[in-house]
PDB file of C-alpha atoms in Angstrom:
ATOM      1  CA  MET A   1     131.392 101.443 139.245  1.00 53.00           C
ATOM      2  CA  THR A   2     130.509 103.422 136.124  1.00 64.00           C
ATOM      3  CA  ILE A   3     126.816 103.551 137.023  1.00 57.00           C
ATOM      4  CA  PHE A   4     127.657 104.762 140.523  1.00 55.00           C
ATOM      5  CA  MET A   5     130.107 107.399 139.276  1.00 58.00           C
ATOM      6  CA  ASN A   6     127.795 108.720 136.557  1.00 62.00           C
ATOM      7  CA  GLU A   7     124.371 108.315 138.107  1.00 60.00           C
ATOM      8  CA  GLY A   8     124.829 107.986 141.868  1.00 60.00           C
ATOM      9  CA  TRP A   9     124.126 105.371 144.524  1.00 58.00           C
ATOM     10  CA  ASN A  10     120.361 105.309 143.992  1.00 63.00           C
ATOM     11  CA  SER A  11     120.897 104.076 140.416  1.00 63.00           C
ATOM     12  CA  VAL A  12     122.808 100.971 141.527  1.00 61.00           C
ATOM     13  CA  THR A  13     119.896  98.529 141.491  1.00 68.00           C
ATOM     14  CA  TYR A  14     119.445  94.948 140.349  1.00 67.00           C
ATOM     15  CA  ASP A  15     117.359  96.111 137.401  1.00 70.00           C
ATOM     16  CA  ARG A  16     119.849  98.764 136.326  1.00 68.00           C
ATOM     17  CA  LEU A  17     122.833  96.415 136.606  1.00 66.00           C
ATOM     18  CA  ALA A  18     121.039  93.645 134.698  1.00 66.00           C
ATOM     19  CA  LYS A  19     120.257  96.074 131.890  1.00 71.00           C
ATOM     20  CA  GLU A  20     123.798  97.498 131.853  1.00 70.00           C
ATOM     21  CA  PHE A  21     125.494  94.097 131.712  1.00 67.00           C
ATOM     22  CA  ASN A  22     122.831  92.395 129.610  1.00 75.00           C
ATOM     23  CA  VAL A  23     122.233  89.608 132.104  1.00 73.00           C
ATOM     24  CA  ARG A  24     119.231  88.399 134.045  1.00 75.00           C
ATOM     25  CA  LYS A  25     118.452  90.064 137.333  1.00 69.00           C
ATOM     26  CA  SER A  26     118.500  86.633 139.003  1.00 74.00           C
ATOM     27  CA  SER A  27     122.114  86.130 137.875  1.00 70.00           C
ATOM     28  CA  ILE A  28     123.178  89.264 139.713  1.00 66.00           C
ATOM     29  CA  GLN A  29     121.131  88.264 142.754  1.00 65.00           C
ATOM     30  CA  ALA A  30     123.005  84.963 142.867  1.00 66.00           C
ATOM     31  CA  TYR A  31     126.291  86.840 143.354  1.00 61.00           C
ATOM     32  CA  TYR A  32     124.849  89.673 145.460  1.00 62.00           C
ATOM     33  CA  PRO A  33     121.871  88.292 147.437  1.00 60.00           C
ATOM     34  CA  HIS A  34     121.453  91.634 149.244  1.00 60.00           C
ATOM     35  CA  SER A  35     121.677  94.896 147.341  1.00 56.00           C
ATOM     36  CA  ILE A  36     123.776  96.425 150.114  1.00 55.00           C
ATOM     37  CA  MET A  37     126.562  94.107 148.949  1.00 56.00           C
ATOM     38  CA  PHE A  38     126.975  96.471 145.992  1.00 53.00           C
ATOM     39  CA  ALA A  39     128.228  99.039 148.490  1.00 55.00           C
ATOM     40  CA  THR A  40     130.741  96.585 149.896  1.00 55.00           C
ATOM     41  CA  ALA A  41     132.016  95.818 146.408  1.00 54.00           C
ATOM     42  CA  LEU A  42     132.445  99.517 145.593  1.00 52.00           C
ATOM     43  CA  GLN A  43     133.991 100.786 148.815  1.00 56.00           C
ATOM     44  CA  GLY A  44     137.591  99.750 148.240  1.00 64.00           C
ATOM     45  CA  LYS A  45     137.641 101.558 144.914  1.00 66.00           C
ATOM     46  CA  LEU A  46     135.959 104.714 146.168  1.00 69.00           C
ATOM     47  CA  PHE A  47     137.844 105.407 149.392  1.00 76.00           C
ATOM     48  CA  PRO A  48     140.902 106.820 147.566  1.00 79.00           C
ATOM     49  CA  LEU A  49     138.630 109.222 145.677  1.00 79.00           C
ATOM     50  CA  ILE A  50     137.186 110.853 148.786  1.00 84.00           C
ATOM     51  CA  THR A  51     140.093 111.143 151.224  1.00 89.00           C
ATOM     52  CA  PRO A  52     141.898 113.865 149.216  1.00 91.00           C
ATOM     53  CA  LEU A  53     138.820 116.044 149.733  1.00 93.00           C
ATOM     54  CA  LEU A  54     139.268 115.986 153.512  1.00 95.00           C
ATOM     55  CA  ASP A  55     141.556 118.062 155.712  1.00 97.00           C
ATOM     56  CA  PHE A  56     142.857 115.903 158.566  1.00 96.00           C
ATOM     57  CA  THR A  57     144.898 118.632 160.315  1.00 97.00           C
ATOM     58  CA  THR A  58     142.385 119.665 162.996  1.00 97.00           C
ATOM     59  CA  LYS A  59     138.922 118.676 164.144  1.00 97.00           C
ATOM     60  CA  GLU A  60     137.465 121.940 162.856  1.00 97.00           C
ATOM     61  CA  ALA A  61     139.247 121.663 159.490  1.00 97.00           C
ATOM     62  CA  PHE A  62     138.049 118.070 159.105  1.00 97.00           C
ATOM     63  CA  ILE A  63     134.417 118.952 159.846  1.00 97.00           C
ATOM     64  CA  PHE A  64     134.577 121.989 157.557  1.00 97.00           C
ATOM     65  CA  SER A  65     136.142 120.015 154.680  1.00 97.00           C
ATOM     66  CA  TRP A  66     133.623 117.187 155.138  1.00 95.00           C
ATOM     67  CA  ASN A  67     130.655 119.568 155.000  1.00 94.00           C
ATOM     68  CA  LYS A  68     132.132 121.422 152.043  1.00 95.00           C
ATOM     69  CA  ALA A  69     132.675 118.193 150.074  1.00 94.00           C
ATOM     70  CA  TYR A  70     129.233 116.857 151.055  1.00 92.00           C
ATOM     71  CA  ARG A  71     127.462 120.027 149.888  1.00 90.00           C
ATOM     72  CA  ASP A  72     129.550 120.641 146.757  1.00 92.00           C
ATOM     73  CA  GLU A  73     127.071 120.776 143.893  1.00 86.00           C
ATOM     74  CA  THR A  74     129.801 120.754 141.229  1.00 89.00           C
ATOM     75  CA  GLN A  75     130.695 117.143 142.042  1.00 82.00           C
ATOM     76  CA  SER A  76     128.595 114.487 143.710  1.00 78.00           C
ATOM     77  CA  ILE A  77     131.082 111.689 144.306  1.00 79.00           C
ATOM     78  CA  PHE A  78     131.688 112.529 147.966  1.00 86.00           C
ATOM     79  CA  LYS A  79     127.995 112.832 148.791  1.00 85.00           C
ATOM     80  CA  ASP A  80     127.171 109.682 146.842  1.00 80.00           C
ATOM     81  CA  VAL A  81     129.866 107.701 148.660  1.00 80.00           C
ATOM     82  CA  MET A  82     128.780 109.010 152.053  1.00 84.00           C
ATOM     83  CA  GLU A  83     125.117 108.265 151.376  1.00 81.00           C
ATOM     84  CA  MET A  84     126.023 104.755 150.258  1.00 77.00           C
ATOM     85  CA  LEU A  85     128.061 104.307 153.433  1.00 79.00           C
ATOM     86  CA  LEU A  86     125.290 105.722 155.618  1.00 81.00           C
ATOM     87  CA  ASP A  87     122.660 103.509 153.953  1.00 78.00           C
ATOM     88  CA  ASN A  88     124.847 100.488 154.581  1.00 75.00           C
ATOM     89  CA  ILE A  89     125.462 101.414 158.211  1.00 77.00           C
ATOM     90  CA  LEU A  90     121.795 101.997 158.965  1.00 78.00           C
ATOM     91  CA  LYS A  91     120.643  98.643 157.578  1.00 71.00           C
ATOM     92  CA  ASN A  92     120.548  95.609 159.806  1.00 61.00           C
ATOM     93  CA  GLY A  93     123.702  93.566 159.480  1.00 60.00           C
ATOM     94  CA  THR A  94     126.076  96.403 158.726  1.00 61.00           C
ATOM     95  CA  SER A  95     128.923  95.322 156.515  1.00 65.00           C
ATOM     96  CA  PRO A  96     132.250  95.106 158.331  1.00 71.00           C
ATOM     97  CA  TYR A  97     133.663  97.038 155.359  1.00 71.00           C
ATOM     98  CA  SER A  98     131.412 100.007 156.113  1.00 75.00           C
ATOM     99  CA  LYS A  99     132.415  99.985 159.746  1.00 79.00           C
ATOM    100  CA  GLY A 100     136.019  99.605 158.643  1.00 79.00           C
ATOM    101  CA  ALA A 101     135.768 102.610 156.319  1.00 80.00           C
ATOM    102  CA  VAL A 102     134.474 104.816 159.125  1.00 85.00           C
ATOM    103  CA  LEU A 103     137.128 103.565 161.534  1.00 88.00           C
ATOM    104  CA  LYS A 104     139.838 104.099 158.913  1.00 87.00           C
ATOM    105  CA  LEU A 105     138.814 107.740 158.487  1.00 90.00           C
ATOM    106  CA  GLN A 106     138.712 108.117 162.260  1.00 94.00           C
ATOM    107  CA  GLN A 107     142.169 106.565 162.575  1.00 94.00           C
ATOM    108  CA  MET A 108     143.585 108.890 159.900  1.00 94.00           C
ATOM    109  CA  LEU A 109     142.191 111.867 161.797  1.00 96.00           C
ATOM    110  CA  SER A 110     143.324 110.605 165.210  1.00 97.00           C
ATOM    111  CA  LYS A 111     146.954 110.672 164.065  1.00 96.00           C
ATOM    112  CA  ASN A 112     146.720 114.465 164.114  1.00 96.00           C
ATOM    113  CA  ILE A 113     144.222 115.238 166.844  1.00 97.00           C
ATOM    114  CA  GLY A 114     144.032 112.171 169.088  1.00 96.00           C
ATOM    115  CA  GLU A 115     141.431 109.448 169.396  1.00 96.00           C
ATOM    116  CA  PRO A 116     138.815 111.221 171.588  1.00 96.00           C
ATOM    117  CA  GLU A 117     138.657 114.280 169.307  1.00 97.00           C
ATOM    118  CA  ALA A 118     138.617 112.127 166.167  1.00 97.00           C
ATOM    119  CA  GLU A 119     135.707 110.096 167.526  1.00 96.00           C
ATOM    120  CA  SER A 120     133.894 113.297 168.429  1.00 97.00           C
ATOM    121  CA  ALA A 121     134.404 114.671 164.917  1.00 97.00           C
ATOM    122  CA  MET A 122     133.050 111.478 163.347  1.00 95.00           C
ATOM    123  CA  LYS A 123     129.961 111.617 165.547  1.00 95.00           C
ATOM    124  CA  ILE A 124     129.386 115.232 164.544  1.00 96.00           C
ATOM    125  CA  ILE A 125     129.674 114.636 160.802  1.00 94.00           C
ATOM    126  CA  PHE A 126     127.555 111.500 160.788  1.00 91.00           C
ATOM    127  CA  GLY A 127     124.979 113.242 162.955  1.00 92.00           C
ATOM    128  CA  GLU A 128     124.905 116.127 160.486  1.00 90.00           C
ATOM    129  CA  MET A 129     124.476 113.702 157.582  1.00 88.00           C
ATOM    130  CA  VAL A 130     121.524 112.019 159.261  1.00 88.00           C
ATOM    131  CA  TYR A 131     120.018 115.381 160.157  1.00 88.00           C
ATOM    132  CA  SER A 132     120.453 116.681 156.589  1.00 84.00           C
ATOM    133  CA  LYS A 133     118.419 113.716 155.299  1.00 80.00           C
ATOM    134  CA  MET A 134     115.357 115.367 156.850  1.00 82.00           C
ATOM    135  CA  ASP A 135     115.777 118.235 154.391  1.00 76.00           C
ATOM    136  CA  SER A 136     116.005 116.029 151.293  1.00 63.00           C
TER     137      SER A 136
END
C-alpha cells in the first residue's frame, strides 16, 4: 500500500514490488498471477480514504465533489484510486470487488437521492473519467 500511496497506481508493478520487498518477481506472480489482483488487494483499505471526499446529499453535489476530488492537484489519492478502479473495470474479467466498490458508492448515494438518480450520477462520473483519459 505504501508504494500506491506514495507513487500512485502506475508504480504498483511486479518489478517494483519485487524490489521493494526484496523477493523474486516470480514469487509475487505466484500469489498474484494477474497484476490487476493488486487492485483487488488494495481496494478494501482504500475505500475509507475516498468516501469522506464525496458529498452524498444530492446528485449535483456528488458529481461536483467527485470532480473536485479527481482534479485536486494537492492530493492524488482519489484520482489514483479511481484510475485503479477504472483500469480494473475495463480489463476482461473485472474483479467482483471493483464492481462491488462501484455498487457500494451507488448504494450510499441512492439512500439520499434514490436508485435511478444514483445510477445516473455514477454513469456521468465514470463517463467523465473515461473522457478525461483522452486528455492525459
